[in-house]
Coordinates of C-alpha atoms in Angstrom, one line a residue:
M247 CA -27.2 -39.7 5.2
N248 CA -29.8 -39.3 8.0
E249 CA -30.4 -36.2 10.2
Q250 CA -28.4 -37.7 13.1
Q251 CA -25.4 -38.3 11.0
R252 CA -25.5 -34.7 9.6
K253 CA -25.6 -33.5 13.2
D254 CA -22.7 -35.7 14.2
Q255 CA -20.5 -34.6 11.2
S256 CA -21.3 -31.0 11.9
Q257 CA -20.1 -31.4 15.4
I258 CA -17.0 -33.3 14.3
K259 CA -15.9 -30.5 12.0
Q260 CA -15.9 -28.1 15.0
T261 CA -13.8 -30.3 17.3
E262 CA -10.6 -29.4 19.0
N263 CA -7.2 -30.1 17.6
P264 CA -6.4 -33.9 17.8
T265 CA -3.3 -33.2 19.9
D266 CA -5.6 -32.2 22.7
I267 CA -6.3 -35.9 23.3
K268 CA -3.1 -37.1 24.9
S269 CA -3.5 -40.7 26.2
G270 CA -5.8 -43.7 26.6
S271 CA -6.2 -43.0 30.4
D272 CA -7.1 -39.4 29.7
N273 CA -9.6 -40.6 27.1
M274 CA -11.3 -42.9 29.6
N275 CA -11.4 -40.3 32.4
R276 CA -13.2 -38.1 30.0
L277 CA -15.5 -40.9 29.0
K278 CA -16.6 -41.4 32.6
N279 CA -17.6 -37.8 33.1
T280 CA -18.9 -36.8 29.6
S281 CA -22.4 -37.2 28.1
S282 CA -22.8 -39.4 25.1
D283 CA -23.6 -36.4 22.8
D284 CA -20.4 -34.7 23.9
I285 CA -18.4 -37.8 23.3
I286 CA -19.7 -38.0 19.7
S287 CA -18.5 -34.5 19.0
K288 CA -15.3 -34.6 21.0
Y289 CA -13.6 -37.8 20.0
F290 CA -14.0 -38.0 16.2
E291 CA -11.1 -36.0 14.9
T292 CA -9.9 -38.6 12.4
T293 CA -11.5 -41.2 10.1
Y294 CA -15.3 -40.8 10.1
E295 CA -17.1 -42.5 7.2
P296 CA -20.4 -43.9 8.5
P297 CA -22.6 -46.3 6.6
N298 CA -25.3 -45.1 4.3
L299 CA -28.0 -47.7 3.4
N300 CA -29.4 -45.6 0.5
K301 CA -26.0 -45.5 -1.1
A302 CA -25.5 -49.2 -0.4
R303 CA -28.7 -50.1 -2.2
K304 CA -27.5 -48.7 -5.5
R305 CA -25.9 -51.0 -8.0
G306 CA -23.5 -49.1 -10.2
R307 CA -22.2 -50.3 -13.5
D308 CA -18.6 -49.8 -12.7
D309 CA -16.4 -52.8 -13.3
V310 CA -15.3 -54.7 -10.2
K311 CA -11.7 -54.0 -9.4
V312 CA -9.4 -56.9 -8.4
H313 CA -6.4 -56.0 -6.3
Y314 CA -3.4 -58.3 -6.0
D315 CA -1.1 -55.8 -4.2
F316 CA -2.1 -56.2 -0.5
E317 CA 0.8 -55.8 1.9
I318 CA 1.3 -54.7 5.5
P319 CA 2.3 -51.0 5.4
E320 CA 5.9 -50.1 6.2
G321 CA 6.4 -49.6 9.9
M322 CA 3.4 -51.8 10.8
E323 CA 4.9 -55.2 10.2
K324 CA 6.1 -55.6 13.8
I325 CA 3.8 -53.2 15.6
G326 CA 2.0 -56.0 17.4
E327 CA 5.1 -57.8 18.8
G328 CA 4.5 -58.7 22.4
K329 CA 0.8 -58.0 22.1
K330 CA -2.3 -60.2 21.6
F331 CA -5.6 -60.0 19.7
M332 CA -9.0 -61.7 20.1
I333 CA -11.8 -61.9 17.6
R334 CA -15.3 -63.1 18.5
T335 CA -17.3 -64.2 15.5
Y336 CA -21.1 -64.2 15.1
G337 CA -23.1 -65.5 12.2
C338 CA -22.4 -67.4 9.0
Q339 CA -19.4 -69.2 7.5
M340 CA -18.6 -66.0 5.5
N341 CA -18.0 -64.2 8.8
E342 CA -15.9 -67.1 10.1
H343 CA -13.8 -66.8 7.0
D344 CA -13.5 -63.0 7.4
T345 CA -12.2 -63.7 10.9
E346 CA -9.5 -66.0 9.4
V347 CA -8.5 -63.1 7.2
M348 CA -8.4 -60.6 10.0
A349 CA -6.4 -63.0 12.1
G350 CA -4.0 -63.4 9.3
I351 CA -3.5 -59.7 8.9
L352 CA -3.0 -59.1 12.6
T353 CA -0.6 -62.0 12.8
E354 CA 1.5 -60.5 10.1
M355 CA 1.5 -57.3 12.1
G356 CA 3.2 -59.3 14.9
Y357 CA 0.2 -59.9 17.2
E358 CA -0.5 -63.3 18.7
S359 CA -4.0 -64.8 19.1
T360 CA -5.6 -65.3 22.6
S361 CA -8.9 -66.5 23.9
D362 CA -8.5 -64.6 27.1
T363 CA -10.1 -61.1 27.1
K364 CA -7.8 -60.0 29.9
E365 CA -4.7 -60.8 27.8
A366 CA -5.9 -59.1 24.7
D367 CA -4.6 -55.7 23.4
I368 CA -7.2 -55.7 20.6
I369 CA -10.7 -57.2 20.8
L370 CA -12.8 -57.3 17.6
L371 CA -16.4 -58.3 17.4
N372 CA -17.1 -59.7 13.9
T373 CA -20.9 -59.3 13.8
C374 CA -24.0 -60.6 12.0
A375 CA -27.0 -58.6 10.9
I376 CA -29.3 -61.4 9.7
R377 CA -31.2 -61.9 13.0
E378 CA -32.2 -59.7 15.8
N379 CA -31.0 -62.2 18.3
A380 CA -27.4 -62.1 16.9
E381 CA -27.5 -58.3 17.2
N382 CA -28.7 -58.5 20.8
K383 CA -25.8 -60.8 21.7
V384 CA -23.3 -58.3 20.3
F385 CA -24.6 -55.4 22.2
G386 CA -24.6 -57.6 25.3
E387 CA -21.0 -58.4 24.7
I388 CA -20.1 -54.7 24.1
G389 CA -21.6 -54.0 27.6
H390 CA -19.5 -56.8 29.2
L391 CA -16.3 -55.4 27.7
K392 CA -16.7 -51.9 29.2
P393 CA -15.1 -52.8 32.5
L394 CA -12.0 -54.1 30.6
K395 CA -11.7 -50.8 28.9
L396 CA -12.0 -48.9 32.1
E397 CA -9.3 -51.1 33.6
N398 CA -7.0 -50.9 30.6
P399 CA -7.6 -47.7 28.6
D400 CA -5.0 -48.7 25.9
L401 CA -7.1 -51.8 25.0
I402 CA -8.6 -51.3 21.5
L403 CA -12.2 -52.4 21.2
G404 CA -13.6 -52.8 17.7
V405 CA -16.9 -53.7 16.0
C406 CA -16.8 -54.9 12.4
G407 CA -18.8 -57.2 10.1
C408 CA -22.4 -56.8 8.8
M409 CA -23.8 -54.9 11.8
S410 CA -21.3 -52.2 11.2
Q411 CA -22.8 -51.6 7.8
E412 CA -26.1 -50.5 9.4
E413 CA -26.8 -46.9 10.1
S414 CA -28.9 -47.5 13.1
V415 CA -26.3 -49.8 14.7
V416 CA -23.5 -47.3 14.2
N417 CA -25.6 -44.5 15.6
R418 CA -26.5 -46.6 18.6
I419 CA -22.8 -47.4 19.3
L420 CA -21.8 -43.8 19.0
K421 CA -24.4 -42.6 21.4
K422 CA -24.4 -45.3 24.0
H423 CA -21.1 -47.2 23.9
P424 CA -18.1 -44.7 24.0
Q425 CA -15.8 -47.6 25.0
I426 CA -15.7 -48.7 21.4
D427 CA -12.6 -47.3 19.6
L428 CA -13.0 -48.7 16.1
I429 CA -15.9 -49.4 13.8
F430 CA -15.3 -50.8 10.2
G431 CA -17.3 -52.7 7.7
T432 CA -17.2 -55.7 5.4
H433 CA -15.5 -54.0 2.4
N434 CA -12.5 -52.6 4.2
I435 CA -11.1 -55.5 6.2
H436 CA -7.8 -55.1 4.2
R437 CA -7.6 -51.6 5.8
I438 CA -7.0 -53.1 9.3
P439 CA -3.3 -52.0 9.6
H440 CA -4.2 -48.4 8.8
L441 CA -7.2 -48.4 11.1
V442 CA -5.3 -50.0 14.0
K443 CA -2.5 -47.5 13.5
E444 CA -4.9 -44.6 13.8
A445 CA -6.6 -46.2 16.9
M446 CA -3.2 -46.8 18.6
F447 CA -1.4 -43.6 18.0
G448 CA -4.2 -41.1 17.7
K449 CA -6.2 -42.5 20.6
E450 CA -9.3 -41.5 18.8
K451 CA -12.5 -43.3 17.8
I452 CA -12.3 -44.5 14.2
V453 CA -15.4 -45.0 12.0
E454 CA -14.7 -46.3 8.5
V455 CA -17.6 -48.1 6.8
W456 CA -17.7 -48.1 3.0
S457 CA -21.2 -48.2 1.5
K458 CA -20.2 -49.3 -1.9
E459 CA -20.6 -52.1 -4.5
G460 CA -17.4 -53.7 -3.4
D461 CA -14.1 -54.8 -4.9
I462 CA -12.1 -58.0 -4.7
I463 CA -8.9 -58.1 -2.6
E464 CA -6.7 -61.1 -3.4
N465 CA -3.6 -62.3 -1.6
L466 CA -4.9 -61.5 1.9
P467 CA -3.2 -63.6 4.6
K468 CA -5.3 -66.1 6.5
V469 CA -5.0 -68.0 9.8
R470 CA -7.3 -70.9 9.2
K471 CA -8.9 -73.0 12.0
G472 CA -7.0 -76.2 11.9
N473 CA -5.6 -78.0 8.9
I474 CA -8.4 -80.4 8.0
K475 CA -11.2 -78.3 6.5
A476 CA -11.0 -74.9 4.8
W477 CA -13.4 -72.3 3.5
V478 CA -12.8 -70.7 0.1
N479 CA -14.6 -67.6 -0.9
I480 CA -15.6 -67.8 -4.6
M481 CA -17.8 -64.7 -4.7
Y482 CA -19.0 -61.8 -2.6
G483 CA -22.3 -59.9 -2.2
C484 CA -25.8 -60.5 -3.3
D485 CA -28.2 -58.9 -5.9
K486 CA -31.4 -60.7 -5.0
F487 CA -32.8 -58.1 -2.6
C488 CA -35.2 -60.4 -0.7
T489 CA -37.5 -58.1 1.2
Y490 CA -36.5 -59.4 4.6
C491 CA -32.7 -59.4 4.1
I492 CA -30.1 -56.7 4.8
V493 CA -27.2 -58.7 3.2
P494 CA -27.3 -56.9 -0.2
M495 CA -26.7 -53.6 1.6
T496 CA -24.0 -55.0 4.0
R497 CA -22.1 -57.1 1.6
G498 CA -22.4 -55.2 -1.7
K499 CA -23.2 -56.4 -5.2
E500 CA -22.5 -59.9 -6.6
R501 CA -18.8 -60.1 -7.7
S502 CA -17.0 -63.3 -8.6
R503 CA -13.4 -64.1 -8.1
K504 CA -11.5 -65.2 -11.2
P505 CA -11.6 -69.0 -11.7
E506 CA -7.8 -69.2 -11.9
D507 CA -7.4 -67.5 -8.4
I508 CA -10.0 -69.9 -6.8
I509 CA -8.4 -73.0 -8.4
Q510 CA -4.9 -72.0 -7.4
E511 CA -6.1 -71.6 -3.8
V512 CA -7.8 -75.0 -3.7
R513 CA -4.7 -76.6 -5.2
H514 CA -2.6 -75.0 -2.6
L515 CA -4.9 -76.3 0.2
A516 CA -4.7 -79.8 -1.3
A517 CA -0.9 -79.6 -1.3
Q518 CA -1.0 -78.6 2.3
G519 CA -3.0 -81.7 3.2
Y520 CA -6.5 -80.3 3.7
K521 CA -9.2 -83.0 3.3
E522 CA -12.2 -80.8 2.6
V523 CA -13.0 -77.4 1.1
T524 CA -16.3 -75.5 1.2
L525 CA -16.9 -72.9 -1.5
L526 CA -18.6 -69.8 0.0
G527 CA -20.8 -67.1 -1.3
Q528 CA -23.9 -65.2 -0.1
N529 CA -25.5 -66.6 -3.3
V530 CA -22.9 -69.2 -4.3
N531 CA -24.6 -70.6 -7.4
A532 CA -24.8 -67.1 -9.0
Y533 CA -21.0 -67.5 -9.4
G534 CA -19.7 -66.3 -12.7
K535 CA -22.8 -64.4 -13.9
D536 CA -20.9 -61.1 -13.5
L537 CA -17.8 -62.4 -15.4
E538 CA -18.9 -60.9 -18.7
E539 CA -15.7 -62.0 -20.5
L540 CA -16.4 -65.6 -19.7
S541 CA -19.2 -68.1 -20.0
Y542 CA -18.3 -69.9 -16.8
G543 CA -20.6 -70.7 -13.9
L544 CA -20.5 -72.7 -10.6
G545 CA -21.0 -76.0 -12.5
D546 CA -17.9 -75.3 -14.6
L547 CA -15.9 -74.3 -11.5
M548 CA -17.0 -77.4 -9.6
N549 CA -16.0 -79.5 -12.7
D550 CA -12.5 -78.1 -12.6
I551 CA -12.2 -78.5 -8.9
H552 CA -13.4 -82.1 -9.3
K553 CA -10.1 -82.8 -11.0
I554 CA -8.0 -81.6 -8.0
D555 CA -6.8 -84.3 -5.6
I556 CA -8.8 -83.2 -2.5
P557 CA -11.2 -85.7 -1.0
R558 CA -14.3 -83.6 -0.3
V559 CA -15.7 -80.4 -1.9
R560 CA -18.9 -78.7 -0.7
F561 CA -20.5 -75.3 -1.4
T562 CA -22.9 -73.0 0.4
T563 CA -25.3 -71.2 0.3
S564 CA -27.5 -71.8 -2.7
H565 CA -30.4 -69.8 -4.1
P566 CA -32.9 -72.0 -5.9
R567 CA -33.3 -69.4 -8.6
D568 CA -29.7 -69.9 -9.7
F569 CA -29.4 -73.6 -9.3
D570 CA -29.1 -74.7 -13.0
D571 CA -29.0 -77.9 -14.9
R572 CA -25.2 -77.6 -15.6
L573 CA -24.5 -77.7 -11.8
I574 CA -26.8 -80.7 -11.3
E575 CA -25.0 -82.5 -14.2
V576 CA -21.6 -81.9 -12.7
L577 CA -22.5 -82.8 -9.1
A578 CA -24.0 -86.1 -10.4
Q579 CA -20.4 -87.2 -11.3
G580 CA -19.9 -87.8 -7.6
G581 CA -16.3 -88.5 -6.5
N582 CA -15.1 -85.6 -4.4
L583 CA -18.2 -83.5 -5.2
L584 CA -20.5 -84.3 -2.3
D585 CA -24.3 -84.6 -2.7
H586 CA -25.3 -82.9 0.4
I587 CA -27.1 -79.8 -0.8
H588 CA -28.3 -76.9 1.3
L589 CA -31.1 -75.3 -0.6
P590 CA -33.0 -72.6 1.4
V591 CA -36.7 -72.4 0.5
Q592 CA -37.8 -69.9 3.2
S593 CA -41.5 -70.7 2.7
G594 CA -43.7 -73.3 1.0
S595 CA -46.3 -70.7 -0.1
S596 CA -46.0 -69.1 -3.5
E597 CA -47.8 -66.0 -2.2
V598 CA -45.3 -65.6 0.7
L599 CA -42.4 -66.3 -1.6
K600 CA -43.6 -63.4 -3.8
K601 CA -43.8 -61.1 -0.9
M602 CA -40.3 -62.1 0.1
N603 CA -39.1 -61.4 -3.5
R604 CA -37.6 -64.8 -3.8
K605 CA -38.5 -64.9 -7.5
Y606 CA -39.5 -68.6 -7.7
T607 CA -42.7 -70.4 -6.8
R608 CA -43.5 -73.5 -4.7
E609 CA -43.9 -75.4 -7.9
E610 CA -40.6 -74.3 -9.4
Y611 CA -38.8 -75.2 -6.2
L612 CA -40.3 -78.7 -6.2
E613 CA -39.4 -79.1 -9.9
L614 CA -35.8 -78.3 -9.0
V615 CA -35.9 -80.9 -6.2
R616 CA -37.2 -83.4 -8.7
K617 CA -34.3 -82.7 -11.0
I618 CA -31.8 -83.1 -8.2
R619 CA -33.3 -86.4 -7.0
E620 CA -33.4 -87.8 -10.5
A621 CA -29.7 -87.1 -11.0
M622 CA -28.6 -87.9 -7.4
P623 CA -31.2 -90.3 -5.9
N624 CA -29.3 -90.4 -2.5
A625 CA -28.8 -86.7 -2.2
T626 CA -29.3 -85.1 1.2
L627 CA -31.3 -81.9 1.2
T628 CA -31.3 -79.3 4.0
T629 CA -32.9 -75.9 4.0
D630 CA -33.7 -72.6 5.8
I631 CA -37.3 -71.7 6.6
I632 CA -38.8 -68.5 8.0
V633 CA -42.2 -68.7 9.8
G634 CA -44.3 -65.7 10.7
F635 CA -43.5 -63.5 7.8
P636 CA -45.7 -60.4 8.1
N637 CA -49.4 -61.4 7.7
E638 CA -48.6 -65.1 7.0
T639 CA -51.9 -67.0 7.2
E640 CA -52.5 -70.4 8.7
E641 CA -53.1 -71.8 5.2
Q642 CA -49.8 -70.4 4.0
F643 CA -48.0 -71.9 6.9
E644 CA -49.6 -75.3 6.2
E645 CA -48.2 -75.1 2.7
T646 CA -44.7 -74.8 4.3
M647 CA -45.4 -77.9 6.4
T648 CA -46.6 -80.0 3.4
L649 CA -43.5 -78.9 1.3
V650 CA -41.2 -80.0 4.1
E651 CA -42.8 -83.4 4.1
E652 CA -42.8 -83.7 0.4
V653 CA -39.2 -82.8 0.0
G654 CA -38.1 -84.8 3.0
F655 CA -35.6 -82.3 4.4
E656 CA -33.2 -84.1 6.7
A657 CA -32.3 -80.9 8.6
A658 CA -33.4 -77.2 8.6
Y659 CA -32.5 -73.9 10.1
T660 CA -35.8 -72.5 11.2
F661 CA -36.6 -69.0 12.4
I662 CA -39.4 -66.7 13.4
Y663 CA -39.3 -63.7 11.0
S664 CA -37.0 -60.9 12.5
P665 CA -37.5 -57.4 11.0
R666 CA -34.3 -55.7 10.0
D667 CA -34.1 -52.0 9.8
G668 CA -33.8 -50.7 6.3
T669 CA -35.5 -53.6 4.5
P670 CA -38.9 -53.4 2.8
A671 CA -40.5 -56.1 5.0
A672 CA -39.7 -54.1 8.1
R673 CA -42.1 -51.4 6.9
K674 CA -45.0 -53.9 6.7
T675 CA -47.7 -54.0 9.3
D676 CA -48.2 -57.5 10.8
D677 CA -51.5 -58.9 12.2
V678 CA -50.0 -62.3 13.3
P679 CA -49.7 -62.5 17.1
E680 CA -46.2 -63.5 18.4
E681 CA -47.6 -66.5 20.3
V682 CA -49.1 -67.8 17.0
K683 CA -45.7 -67.5 15.4
K684 CA -44.0 -69.4 18.2
Q685 CA -46.6 -72.2 17.9
R686 CA -45.9 -72.4 14.2
L687 CA -42.2 -72.7 14.9
Y688 CA -42.7 -75.4 17.4
R689 CA -44.8 -77.4 15.0
L690 CA -42.3 -77.0 12.2
N691 CA -39.4 -78.0 14.4
D692 CA -41.3 -81.1 15.5
L693 CA -41.7 -82.1 11.9
V694 CA -38.1 -81.4 11.0
N695 CA -36.9 -83.4 14.1
K696 CA -39.1 -86.3 13.1
Q697 CA -37.7 -86.4 9.6
S698 CA -34.1 -86.0 10.8
A699 CA -34.5 -88.9 13.2
E700 CA -36.0 -91.1 10.5
S701 CA -33.2 -90.3 8.1
M702 CA -30.6 -91.1 10.8
K703 CA -32.2 -94.6 11.4
T704 CA -31.3 -95.6 7.8
Y705 CA -27.6 -95.5 8.9
D706 CA -28.1 -98.2 11.6
N707 CA -25.5 -101.0 11.3
K708 CA -24.0 -99.4 8.2
I709 CA -20.4 -98.4 7.6
V710 CA -19.8 -94.8 6.7
K711 CA -16.8 -92.7 5.8
V712 CA -16.0 -90.1 8.5
L713 CA -13.7 -87.2 8.2
V714 CA -12.4 -86.9 11.8
D715 CA -12.4 -83.3 13.1
G716 CA -11.1 -84.1 16.6
E717 CA -12.3 -85.0 20.1
S718 CA -15.9 -84.8 20.9
K719 CA -16.9 -81.6 22.7
K720 CA -18.6 -83.6 25.4
N721 CA -16.1 -86.4 25.9
P722 CA -12.3 -86.2 25.1
D723 CA -12.2 -90.0 24.9
I724 CA -14.6 -90.0 22.0
L725 CA -13.7 -88.8 18.5
A726 CA -16.1 -86.8 16.3
G727 CA -16.4 -86.1 12.6
Y728 CA -18.8 -85.9 9.6
T729 CA -19.9 -88.2 6.9
E730 CA -20.0 -87.2 3.2
R731 CA -23.6 -86.2 3.7
N732 CA -22.8 -84.0 6.7
K733 CA -24.0 -86.3 9.5
L734 CA -22.2 -85.9 12.8
V735 CA -20.7 -89.2 14.0
N736 CA -19.2 -89.8 17.5
F737 CA -17.1 -92.9 17.9
Q738 CA -14.2 -94.6 19.7
G739 CA -10.9 -94.6 18.0
P740 CA -7.2 -93.7 18.2
K741 CA -6.2 -90.1 18.3
S742 CA -4.1 -90.9 15.2
A743 CA -7.4 -90.9 13.2
I744 CA -7.8 -87.1 13.7
G745 CA -7.6 -85.3 10.3
K746 CA -8.1 -88.5 8.4
I747 CA -11.1 -90.2 6.7
V748 CA -11.9 -93.5 8.4
E749 CA -14.7 -96.1 8.2
V750 CA -17.1 -96.2 11.2
E751 CA -19.8 -98.8 11.8
I752 CA -22.9 -97.1 13.1
T753 CA -24.3 -98.7 16.3
E754 CA -26.8 -96.1 17.4
S755 CA -28.8 -93.3 15.7
K756 CA -30.1 -90.2 17.4
T757 CA -32.1 -87.2 16.1
W758 CA -29.1 -85.2 15.1
S759 CA -26.1 -87.5 15.4
L760 CA -24.8 -91.0 15.1
N761 CA -22.7 -93.2 17.4
G762 CA -20.4 -95.9 16.1
I763 CA -17.2 -97.9 16.3
M764 CA -14.3 -97.4 14.1
V765 CA -13.6 -100.3 11.8
E766 CA -10.1 -101.7 12.5
N767 CA -7.2 -100.9 10.2
T768 CA -9.2 -98.2 8.3
V769 CA -7.2 -95.1 9.1
E770 CA -7.1 -92.9 5.9
V771 CA -9.8 -94.3 3.6
N772 CA -10.4 -92.3 0.4

């Protein structure tokens, strides 16, 4: 706990009786005329458990607890009837899936979803802590929501997700954004009914962020986006502690769901008619390493899911260090196991990789790629790359460029290094000018764009299988979907094709997408 938090808690213990805070409108009138320090001390008379990065860094030996007993507390099942919620999501697929769970819980409490902030009775910002840009967007949105709170004091505004697990972020919200009623973290999403109840009836600011290793909560309700593709968490947390990454502190230690629970969920999705599942984890191919009673990894799980009647199965995100021969062997079977593999490299320099604590070398990464190519010659590889890591030299950056060419990545998420408070890399001094970092990013993106365009050209005049997501975002008369290798295809076809796998003949290739014409009489191709 830092000095500011000790000061805040000391003030909290000396607050007035909670009954002194009578209504939302009284609350906001006081917010208008009260300093931020006074607000911190005056409006925390209930749950106050702030994040603690030092505690979050520790990895205890306690067994992970699996809970199957989730239920909406008595008296909260219909508390949201006639009311609406909105959740804005930032960041990765894990956050998107967390949003599905939160939406499921709120729906079971009687709330309805809305996309209109003015209609909402609860607005939650599900945040990402990976990049500084994502954090800036969230604080910008918090500012935009303040007038809504002034207009409607009973509106509950909440911040959750990975940013909530950071001490500096929570302190900033407490000092500068009194309009926020509720702050909770990644480990206690299942506590939403209790937290909302406190926010509704106590009219007090709630802070509950658990800095712990993490448990597994099964049987949580979900409201999935659509009925075509589904995300399935197979594990949580990360133990890799890359020097630039805050995720091990925000998401807890690696903990795998039981295979039977995952397989049951996938079977249920197949029975509901879903066409594709993506298995999720911060480090998805470390799956099973913490299941001491079993010798069962991601390869074994994929092999079992391979037998389920669902057309497409993907997984993300991989760590090269845990991508083993068993997984390659299973993926090479093909069928519903797709050979589009996202394999973040982060840098092509062994020296930079060591500073990042990635625990593999350039040579080891290339050897893994060789094994994958040997088993799956047509596999599509994509990646993540950071440029401008502290003190990255021109020679080290050039090693990244040559690795990108050698592997032939068909797409990449590229970033300029963004220091995250609480990570070892953030404490490093850096002698690389920002303009140099930007130029390196431009050069890298040019190369990635060139390779993507070249890979797209290989699809010209070919017929591909497309899982149709729906209408194109740019043109409602055009349908859009993805190939087995995750290539976006826009094409003309009947609306009856949505949600089905169809054959499309490619007529035009672009850098990041393909255009085509649906082959007649091919609705529902497996």
